[in-house]
Amino acid sequence: MAEEELIGAAKVNADFMSARQKLMDNRKKALKILNDPWWNPEHGSKAKKTFLLVDDSVADGAKFEITNSVCKGYSLRRSHIFKQFRGTVFQKVWSWCILYSLITVIFFAIYKANVHPAHREHGHKSYDGDDDEYARRCSAADLDVQDDLKCRPGWFNEQLVAVSGTYKSVARLGKLVLTMFVGLAYKRYIQFYWGSRKVQGAVNNMALILGSVCDYENTSELSIKLQGDLERYLMLVHVLMYMNISPYIGDKLSLDDLNKRVMGIDQLLTEEELNIMKYIVEPGSGGVPENAVMMPGAKGNGPMNTVLVWLQMAFDRALAEKIILAHHSEARTVSICAQFQGHLCDLRGSMATFGFMKQFPIPLAYAHMMQVLVDVVCILCPFAVMYEIDTVVVYYAGFREHDPWATLPLTVVGVCFITMFYQGLLELAKVLLNPFGEEIDHTTGELKDKEFMINVKQILKQTRCGQFTFFNSAIAAPACCITETAKATRAEEAKNKVEGADY
């Protein structure tokens, strides 16, 4: 009889291991996210590259690649930084630099051609004309001392001195307020980044709790379904959040797309759930789900909040059905439930914060004033810089003696640098104010200026991989991690099966 019990126990254990292996195999399908394509052929153009994983083949050579970086990587070496173009302010301001350089060249040429109409080659001493013309121009000057500034045309001295004075005052103010504006924009950028990581942390914390308390020895149909639903809802709420706040994800995924294979999960939304979501977003647009309740104003956060409610209800049902916390003490059960509830509330608050931040951008008046300030500085810059340089050269070299075209190259370079820093800082602030981007380039299907943005696609992938790890680590846990209660339950089931076989 003892031998038969041992044989029966071995069979039961083999059946259990077979069932657990089957569960592991089913779950490991999600691991294909590392190699599955995220190109969806149904969309038919590269502007519609998505996270939809519709088959197991690599389409268009695109793979679901995961990196540890969520922004453009770089080295701090000068040799590397100076070679970069995309992701730098040069990408944003090169056209402005060319524009203001052209204005400088045109004004420089007009002024020099009219004031110095027939200058000789280098080493000249006077105009080609008679010296009476020079005397008339410099009648107010004391030619015994260096007072050649009075030899310049009256309009140049009278008008450009006002331009130069205005430029100096506005530029001095601009340096202060523009620096503050960039600092404010970078602070907002940091808040978006750490906010996204906080959401990721809350999702993974809940996955850790669920993965460690699920009873993987319970291989009933209900157990497998509820475990899958808990994992699916955690991923779903994360995707829905980015569909709401990220132009890139919102462009790539719709509610109908979530009924397909997304992020390694088949049917992130079931047909029943999809109908409910559509009714929440657009009441009356389709069929009315059973017991549906109209929720005005729920288009934004409504789907996310609905899934959070489903997640809590699924957790409670799994607890009631002994699918989770089946072999834990009452105190441990209460503690786990409290922790799960706390992380769920943290997740809701963190996701809602993104919506609030999107609703409250930098005030229009502030952004408008900064744009006007920078544009005024850059418009005045060519005239003011040329006036200042010409004043210095004429003062030290003399009105007749200096070569009128010699200062053109450095004048243009100076205007370029000033334009680059003012326009560059303003453009940098603009991109930092919208860390997830503003619009899609529909010719490529990518975000415009994506090199400046936080890569939410990678954050989603990283979260999915962490979630997968937490939900599957307990399945293959060593024997020392299994509770004595679970071992006793397994032995009791084995004994009952053997006794049933004897009869």
Coordinates of C-alpha atoms in Angstrom, one line a residue:
M1 CA 0.0 0.0 0.0
A2 CA 2.9 2.3 0.8
E3 CA 4.4 1.7 -2.6
E4 CA 1.1 2.5 -4.3
E5 CA 0.8 5.7 -2.3
L6 CA 4.2 6.7 -3.4
I7 CA 3.4 5.9 -7.0
G8 CA 0.1 7.8 -6.8
A9 CA 1.8 10.8 -5.2
A10 CA 4.4 10.8 -7.9
K11 CA 1.7 10.8 -10.5
V12 CA -0.1 13.6 -8.8
N13 CA 3.2 15.5 -8.6
A14 CA 3.8 14.8 -12.3
D15 CA 0.3 16.1 -13.2
F16 CA 1.0 19.2 -11.1
M17 CA 4.3 19.8 -12.8
S18 CA 2.8 19.3 -16.2
A19 CA 0.0 21.8 -15.4
R20 CA 2.5 24.3 -14.1
Q21 CA 4.7 23.8 -17.2
K22 CA 1.7 24.4 -19.4
L23 CA 0.9 27.6 -17.5
M24 CA 4.5 28.7 -17.8
D25 CA 4.4 28.0 -21.6
N26 CA 1.3 30.1 -22.0
R27 CA 2.8 32.9 -20.0
K28 CA 6.1 32.7 -21.9
K29 CA 4.2 33.7 -25.1
A30 CA 4.4 37.2 -23.6
L31 CA 8.2 37.0 -23.8
K32 CA 7.9 37.2 -27.6
I33 CA 7.7 41.0 -27.1
L34 CA 11.4 40.9 -27.3
N35 CA 11.4 39.7 -30.9
D36 CA 7.8 40.3 -32.2
P37 CA 7.3 43.1 -34.7
W38 CA 5.6 46.2 -33.6
W39 CA 4.7 47.0 -37.2
N40 CA 1.1 46.4 -38.0
P41 CA 0.6 45.6 -41.7
E42 CA -3.1 46.6 -41.6
H43 CA -2.2 50.3 -41.5
G44 CA -0.3 50.1 -44.8
S45 CA 2.2 52.9 -44.3
K46 CA 5.2 53.7 -42.2
A47 CA 3.2 56.6 -40.7
K48 CA 1.3 53.9 -38.8
K49 CA 4.0 51.9 -37.0
T50 CA 2.4 50.7 -33.8
F51 CA 2.8 48.5 -30.8
L52 CA 0.3 46.1 -32.3
L53 CA 1.9 42.6 -32.4
V54 CA -0.3 40.7 -34.9
D55 CA 1.9 37.8 -35.8
D56 CA 5.1 36.0 -34.9
S57 CA 7.2 37.0 -37.9
V58 CA 9.5 40.0 -38.2
A59 CA 7.8 42.4 -40.5
D60 CA 9.6 45.2 -42.3
G61 CA 12.7 44.3 -40.2
A62 CA 11.2 46.1 -37.2
K63 CA 11.8 44.5 -33.8
F64 CA 10.5 45.2 -30.4
E65 CA 13.8 46.4 -29.0
I66 CA 14.2 47.4 -25.4
T67 CA 16.9 49.8 -24.2
N68 CA 17.8 51.3 -20.9
S69 CA 17.6 54.8 -22.2
V70 CA 14.5 56.9 -22.7
C71 CA 16.1 59.9 -24.3
K72 CA 18.9 60.5 -26.8
G73 CA 22.1 59.1 -25.5
Y74 CA 25.4 60.9 -25.8
S75 CA 29.0 61.1 -24.5
L76 CA 30.3 64.2 -22.6
R77 CA 33.5 64.2 -24.7
R78 CA 33.9 67.4 -26.6
S79 CA 34.8 65.4 -29.7
H80 CA 31.5 63.6 -29.6
I81 CA 29.2 66.5 -28.6
F82 CA 30.5 68.8 -31.4
K83 CA 29.7 66.2 -34.0
Q84 CA 26.0 66.1 -33.0
F85 CA 23.3 67.9 -34.8
R86 CA 20.0 66.2 -34.2
G87 CA 18.9 66.7 -30.6
T88 CA 20.9 70.0 -30.2
V89 CA 19.8 73.6 -30.5
F90 CA 21.6 73.8 -34.0
Q91 CA 18.7 71.6 -35.3
K92 CA 16.2 74.2 -34.2
V93 CA 18.0 77.5 -34.9
W94 CA 20.2 77.1 -38.0
S95 CA 17.6 78.7 -40.2
W96 CA 17.3 81.7 -37.9
C97 CA 21.1 82.1 -37.9
I98 CA 21.1 82.2 -41.7
L99 CA 18.3 84.7 -41.9
Y100 CA 19.8 87.2 -39.5
S101 CA 23.3 86.7 -41.1
L102 CA 21.7 87.7 -44.5
I103 CA 20.1 90.8 -42.9
T104 CA 23.6 91.7 -41.6
V105 CA 25.3 91.3 -44.9
I106 CA 22.6 93.3 -46.8
F107 CA 22.7 96.2 -44.3
F108 CA 26.5 96.1 -44.2
A109 CA 26.8 96.3 -48.0
I110 CA 24.3 99.1 -48.3
Y111 CA 26.0 101.2 -45.6
K112 CA 29.6 100.6 -46.8
A113 CA 28.7 101.1 -50.5
N114 CA 27.1 104.5 -49.9
V115 CA 29.5 105.9 -47.3
H116 CA 32.7 104.6 -48.9
P117 CA 31.8 104.6 -52.6
A118 CA 35.3 104.4 -54.1
H119 CA 37.7 103.2 -51.5
R120 CA 41.2 102.2 -52.7
E121 CA 43.0 99.0 -52.1
H122 CA 44.5 98.3 -48.7
G123 CA 46.9 101.0 -47.6
H124 CA 44.6 103.8 -48.9
K125 CA 44.9 107.3 -47.3
S126 CA 41.8 109.0 -48.6
Y127 CA 38.9 108.9 -51.0
D128 CA 39.5 108.9 -54.7
G129 CA 37.6 112.2 -54.8
D130 CA 39.0 115.5 -53.5
D131 CA 39.7 116.1 -49.9
D132 CA 37.1 118.8 -49.8
E133 CA 34.5 116.1 -49.6
Y134 CA 36.2 114.6 -46.6
A135 CA 36.5 118.0 -45.0
R136 CA 32.8 118.7 -45.5
R137 CA 31.9 115.3 -43.9
C138 CA 34.2 116.0 -41.0
S139 CA 33.6 119.7 -40.6
A140 CA 32.5 119.1 -37.0
A141 CA 35.5 117.0 -36.2
D142 CA 38.8 118.1 -34.8
L143 CA 41.2 116.5 -37.3
D144 CA 44.2 117.1 -35.2
V145 CA 42.9 114.5 -32.7
Q146 CA 41.1 111.3 -33.3
D147 CA 37.5 112.5 -33.7
D148 CA 36.6 110.6 -36.9
L149 CA 33.3 109.3 -35.5
K150 CA 31.8 112.6 -36.6
C151 CA 32.8 111.9 -40.1
R152 CA 30.1 109.2 -40.5
P153 CA 26.7 110.1 -42.0
G154 CA 24.4 111.9 -39.6
W155 CA 21.6 109.3 -40.0
F156 CA 24.0 106.5 -39.0
N157 CA 25.0 108.2 -35.8
E158 CA 21.6 109.5 -34.9
Q159 CA 19.4 106.5 -35.7
L160 CA 21.7 103.5 -34.9
V161 CA 22.7 104.9 -31.6
A162 CA 19.1 104.6 -30.5
V163 CA 18.9 101.1 -31.9
S164 CA 22.1 100.2 -30.1
G165 CA 20.9 101.6 -26.8
T166 CA 17.6 99.8 -27.1
Y167 CA 19.3 96.5 -28.0
K168 CA 21.6 96.7 -24.9
S169 CA 18.7 97.3 -22.6
V170 CA 16.5 94.6 -24.0
A171 CA 19.3 92.1 -24.3
R172 CA 20.3 92.7 -20.6
L173 CA 16.7 92.0 -19.6
G174 CA 16.4 89.1 -22.0
K175 CA 19.3 87.3 -20.5
L176 CA 17.7 87.3 -17.1
V177 CA 14.1 86.4 -17.9
L178 CA 15.1 83.9 -20.7
T179 CA 17.3 82.0 -18.2
M180 CA 14.4 81.9 -15.8
F181 CA 12.1 80.6 -18.5
V182 CA 14.4 77.8 -19.5
G183 CA 14.8 76.8 -15.8
L184 CA 11.0 76.7 -15.4
A185 CA 10.7 74.6 -18.5
Y186 CA 13.4 72.1 -17.4
K187 CA 11.7 71.8 -14.0
R188 CA 8.5 70.8 -15.8
Y189 CA 10.5 68.4 -18.0
I190 CA 11.9 66.7 -14.9
Q191 CA 8.4 66.5 -13.3
F192 CA 7.1 64.7 -16.4
Y193 CA 10.0 62.3 -16.4
W194 CA 9.8 61.3 -12.7
G195 CA 6.0 61.3 -12.9
S196 CA 6.2 58.6 -15.6
R197 CA 8.7 56.7 -13.5
K198 CA 6.4 57.0 -10.5
V199 CA 3.5 55.5 -12.5
Q200 CA 5.9 52.7 -13.7
G201 CA 6.9 52.1 -10.1
A202 CA 3.3 51.8 -8.9
V203 CA 2.4 49.4 -11.7
N204 CA 5.5 47.2 -11.0
N205 CA 4.8 47.3 -7.2
M206 CA 1.3 45.9 -7.8
A207 CA 2.7 43.3 -10.2
L208 CA 5.2 42.3 -7.5
I209 CA 2.5 41.9 -4.9
L210 CA 0.2 39.9 -7.2
G211 CA 3.1 37.8 -8.6
S212 CA 4.2 36.8 -5.1
V213 CA 0.8 35.9 -3.7
C214 CA -0.9 34.1 -6.6
D215 CA -1.5 30.5 -6.1
Y216 CA 0.2 29.0 -9.1
E217 CA -0.6 25.5 -7.9
N218 CA -4.3 26.3 -8.6
T219 CA -4.5 25.4 -12.3
S220 CA -8.3 25.7 -12.6
E221 CA -9.7 27.6 -15.5
L222 CA -10.9 30.4 -13.3
S223 CA -7.5 30.7 -11.6
I224 CA -5.6 31.0 -14.9
K225 CA -8.2 33.5 -16.2
L226 CA -8.1 35.8 -13.2
Q227 CA -4.3 35.8 -13.1
G228 CA -4.2 36.7 -16.7
D229 CA -6.9 39.4 -16.2
L230 CA -4.9 41.0 -13.3
E231 CA -1.7 41.1 -15.5
R232 CA -3.7 42.4 -18.4
Y233 CA -5.4 45.2 -16.5
L234 CA -2.1 46.5 -15.1
M235 CA -0.7 46.8 -18.7
L236 CA -4.0 48.2 -20.0
V237 CA -4.2 51.0 -17.5
H238 CA -0.6 52.0 -18.3
V239 CA -1.3 52.1 -22.1
L240 CA -4.5 54.0 -21.6
M241 CA -2.7 56.7 -19.6
Y242 CA -0.2 57.3 -22.4
M243 CA -2.9 57.2 -25.1
N244 CA -4.4 60.2 -23.2
I245 CA -1.2 62.3 -22.7
S246 CA 1.3 61.2 -25.4
P247 CA 0.6 62.4 -29.0
Y248 CA 2.8 59.5 -30.2
I249 CA 0.9 56.7 -28.4
G250 CA -2.4 58.4 -29.1
D251 CA -1.6 58.5 -32.8
K252 CA -0.5 54.8 -32.9
L253 CA -3.2 53.2 -30.8
S254 CA -7.0 53.5 -30.7
L255 CA -9.5 51.6 -28.5
D256 CA -10.1 49.2 -31.4
D257 CA -6.4 48.5 -31.7
L258 CA -6.4 47.4 -28.0
N259 CA -8.7 44.5 -29.0
K260 CA -5.6 43.0 -30.8
R261 CA -2.2 41.8 -29.7
V262 CA -0.5 44.7 -27.9
M263 CA 2.7 44.6 -25.9
G264 CA 2.8 40.8 -26.0
I265 CA -0.7 40.4 -24.6
D266 CA -3.4 39.0 -26.9
Q267 CA -6.5 41.1 -26.7
L268 CA -5.6 43.8 -24.2
L269 CA -9.3 44.6 -24.3
T270 CA -11.9 41.9 -24.8
E271 CA -15.0 42.6 -27.0
E272 CA -17.1 43.2 -23.9
E273 CA -14.6 45.5 -22.3
L274 CA -14.1 47.4 -25.7
N275 CA -17.8 48.1 -25.9
I276 CA -17.8 49.5 -22.4
M277 CA -14.8 51.7 -23.1
K278 CA -16.4 53.0 -26.3
Y279 CA -19.5 53.9 -24.4
I280 CA -17.5 55.7 -21.8
V281 CA -15.6 57.8 -24.3
E282 CA -18.5 58.5 -26.7
P283 CA -21.9 57.6 -25.2
G284 CA -24.5 56.8 -27.9
S285 CA -21.9 56.1 -30.6
G286 CA -22.6 52.4 -30.6
G287 CA -24.5 49.7 -28.7
V288 CA -25.3 50.3 -25.0
P289 CA -23.6 47.8 -22.7
E290 CA -25.8 46.0 -20.2
N291 CA -26.3 48.1 -17.0
A292 CA -24.4 50.9 -18.7
V293 CA -24.2 54.2 -16.8
M294 CA -23.8 57.6 -18.5
M295 CA -20.6 59.3 -17.2
P296 CA -20.4 62.9 -18.5
G297 CA -16.9 64.3 -18.9
A298 CA -15.3 60.8 -18.7
K299 CA -13.6 60.9 -22.1
G300 CA -10.2 61.8 -20.7
N301 CA -9.5 59.8 -17.5
G302 CA -12.7 57.8 -17.7
P303 CA -11.2 54.7 -19.3
M304 CA -8.2 54.6 -16.9
N305 CA -10.3 55.0 -13.8
T306 CA -12.7 52.3 -15.0
V307 CA -9.9 49.8 -15.5
L308 CA -8.6 50.7 -12.0
V309 CA -12.0 49.8 -10.6
W310 CA -11.9 46.5 -12.6
L311 CA -8.4 45.8 -11.2
Q312 CA -9.6 46.2 -7.6
M313 CA -12.7 44.0 -8.3
A314 CA -10.6 41.3 -9.9
F315 CA -8.2 41.4 -6.9
D316 CA -11.1 41.0 -4.5
R317 CA -12.6 38.1 -6.5
A318 CA -9.2 36.4 -6.7
L319 CA -9.0 36.8 -2.9
A320 CA -12.4 35.4 -2.4
E321 CA -11.8 32.4 -4.7
K322 CA -8.5 31.6 -2.9
I323 CA -6.5 32.3 -6.1
I324 CA -4.3 34.7 -4.2
L325 CA -3.3 34.6 -0.6
A326 CA -4.5 31.0 -0.4
H327 CA -1.8 29.9 2.1
H328 CA -1.2 33.1 4.1
S329 CA -2.1 34.1 7.6
E330 CA -5.0 36.5 8.3
A331 CA -2.5 39.2 9.4
R332 CA -0.5 38.8 6.2
T333 CA -3.6 38.9 4.1
V334 CA -4.8 42.1 5.7
S335 CA -1.3 43.6 5.2
I336 CA -1.1 42.6 1.5
C337 CA -4.6 44.0 0.8
A338 CA -3.7 47.3 2.5
Q339 CA -0.5 47.6 0.4
F340 CA -2.3 46.7 -2.8
Q341 CA -5.0 49.3 -2.1
G342 CA -2.3 51.9 -1.3
H343 CA -0.4 51.3 -4.5
L344 CA -3.7 51.4 -6.5
C345 CA -4.5 54.9 -5.0
D346 CA -0.9 56.0 -5.7
L347 CA -1.2 54.9 -9.3
R348 CA -4.5 56.7 -9.7
G349 CA -3.1 59.9 -8.3
S350 CA 0.1 59.7 -10.3
M351 CA -1.8 59.2 -13.6
A352 CA -4.3 62.0 -12.8
T353 CA -1.3 64.4 -12.2
F354 CA -0.3 64.0 -15.8
G355 CA -3.7 65.1 -16.9
F356 CA -3.7 68.1 -14.6
M357 CA -0.2 69.1 -15.9
K358 CA -1.4 68.9 -19.5
Q359 CA -4.4 71.1 -18.6
F360 CA -2.2 73.7 -17.1
P361 CA 0.7 74.6 -19.4
I362 CA 2.8 77.8 -19.2
P363 CA 0.4 80.8 -19.3
L364 CA 0.0 82.2 -22.8
A365 CA 1.0 85.7 -21.7
Y366 CA 4.3 84.4 -20.4
A367 CA 5.2 82.5 -23.5
H368 CA 4.0 85.4 -25.7
M369 CA 6.2 87.9 -23.9
M370 CA 9.3 85.6 -24.2
Q371 CA 8.7 85.2 -27.9
V372 CA 8.4 88.9 -28.5
L373 CA 11.4 89.7 -26.3
V374 CA 13.7 87.2 -28.1
D375 CA 12.5 88.3 -31.6
V376 CA 13.1 92.0 -30.8
V377 CA 16.6 91.2 -29.6
C378 CA 17.4 89.2 -32.7
I379 CA 15.9 91.8 -35.1
L380 CA 17.9 94.6 -33.5
C381 CA 21.1 92.5 -33.2
P382 CA 22.5 93.0 -36.8
F383 CA 22.1 96.8 -36.7
A384 CA 23.4 97.2 -33.1
V385 CA 26.4 94.8 -33.6
M386 CA 27.4 96.5 -36.8
Y387 CA 27.1 100.0 -35.2
E388 CA 29.2 99.0 -32.2
I389 CA 32.0 97.3 -34.3
D390 CA 32.1 100.2 -36.8
T391 CA 32.3 102.7 -33.9
V392 CA 35.3 100.9 -32.4
V393 CA 37.1 100.5 -35.8
V394 CA 36.6 104.1 -36.8
Y395 CA 37.6 105.4 -33.5
Y396 CA 40.9 103.5 -33.4
A397 CA 41.7 103.2 -37.1
G398 CA 40.2 106.4 -38.5
F399 CA 37.4 106.9 -40.9
R400 CA 39.5 107.2 -44.0
E401 CA 42.2 104.7 -43.0
H402 CA 40.3 101.5 -42.2
D403 CA 39.2 99.0 -44.8
P404 CA 35.4 99.2 -44.8
W405 CA 34.9 95.5 -45.7
A406 CA 37.4 94.0 -43.3
T407 CA 35.0 93.7 -40.4
L408 CA 32.2 91.9 -42.3
P409 CA 33.1 88.3 -41.5
L410 CA 33.4 88.8 -37.8
T411 CA 30.3 90.9 -37.7
V412 CA 28.3 88.1 -39.3
V413 CA 29.9 85.6 -36.9
G414 CA 28.9 87.8 -33.9
V415 CA 25.3 88.1 -35.1
C416 CA 25.2 84.3 -35.6
F417 CA 26.3 83.5 -32.1
I418 CA 23.9 86.0 -30.5
T419 CA 21.0 84.6 -32.5
M420 CA 22.0 81.1 -31.7
F421 CA 22.0 81.6 -28.0
Y422 CA 18.8 83.7 -27.7
Q423 CA 16.7 81.7 -30.2
G424 CA 18.3 78.5 -29.1
L425 CA 17.5 79.0 -25.4
L426 CA 13.9 79.9 -26.3
E427 CA 13.5 76.8 -28.6
L428 CA 15.0 74.7 -25.9
A429 CA 12.5 75.9 -23.4
K430 CA 9.7 75.2 -25.9
V431 CA 10.6 71.6 -26.3
L432 CA 11.2 71.1 -22.6
L433 CA 7.7 72.4 -21.9
N434 CA 6.2 69.4 -23.8
P435 CA 8.4 66.4 -22.8
F436 CA 6.1 63.9 -24.6
G437 CA 5.9 66.0 -27.8
E438 CA 3.2 68.0 -29.6
E439 CA 2.6 66.6 -33.1
I440 CA 3.4 63.7 -35.4
D441 CA 5.3 63.9 -38.6
H442 CA 2.9 61.8 -40.7
T443 CA 5.5 61.2 -43.4
T444 CA 7.6 59.1 -41.0
G445 CA 5.1 58.3 -38.3
E446 CA 7.5 59.6 -35.6
L447 CA 7.3 62.6 -33.3
K448 CA 8.6 65.8 -34.6
D449 CA 11.8 66.7 -32.7
K450 CA 11.7 63.2 -31.1
E451 CA 15.4 63.5 -30.1
F452 CA 14.4 66.1 -27.5
M453 CA 11.5 64.1 -26.1
I454 CA 11.0 61.4 -23.4
N455 CA 10.6 58.1 -25.1
V456 CA 7.4 56.8 -23.6
K457 CA 7.5 53.8 -25.9
Q458 CA 10.6 52.5 -24.1
I459 CA 9.0 53.2 -20.7
L460 CA 6.1 51.1 -21.7
K461 CA 8.3 48.3 -22.8
Q462 CA 10.5 48.5 -19.7
T463 CA 7.3 48.3 -17.5
R464 CA 6.0 45.4 -19.4
C465 CA 9.3 43.5 -19.0
G466 CA 9.3 44.2 -15.3
Q467 CA 5.7 43.2 -15.0
F468 CA 6.4 39.9 -16.8
T469 CA 9.3 39.2 -14.4
F470 CA 7.2 39.7 -11.3
F471 CA 4.3 37.6 -12.6
N472 CA 6.5 34.7 -13.6
S473 CA 9.2 34.5 -11.0
A474 CA 7.0 32.7 -8.5
I475 CA 6.1 30.0 -11.0
A476 CA 9.5 28.5 -11.0
A477 CA 10.4 29.4 -7.4
P478 CA 12.6 26.8 -5.6
A479 CA 11.1 24.5 -3.0
C480 CA 12.4 26.5 -0.1
C481 CA 10.2 29.4 -1.1
I482 CA 7.0 27.3 -1.0
T483 CA 5.0 27.5 2.3
E484 CA 4.5 24.4 4.4
T485 CA 0.8 24.9 4.0
A486 CA 1.1 24.7 0.3
K487 CA 3.2 21.6 0.6
A488 CA 0.7 20.0 3.0
T489 CA -2.1 20.9 0.6
R490 CA -0.2 19.3 -2.3
A491 CA 0.4 16.1 -0.2
E492 CA -3.3 16.0 0.9
E493 CA -4.4 16.3 -2.7
A494 CA -2.0 13.5 -3.7
K495 CA -3.4 11.3 -0.9
N496 CA -7.0 11.9 -1.9
K497 CA -6.3 11.0 -5.5
V498 CA -4.6 7.8 -4.5
E499 CA -7.5 6.8 -2.2
G500 CA -10.0 7.7 -4.9
A501 CA -8.1 5.4 -7.3
D502 CA -8.2 2.5 -4.8
Y503 CA -12.0 2.6 -4.8

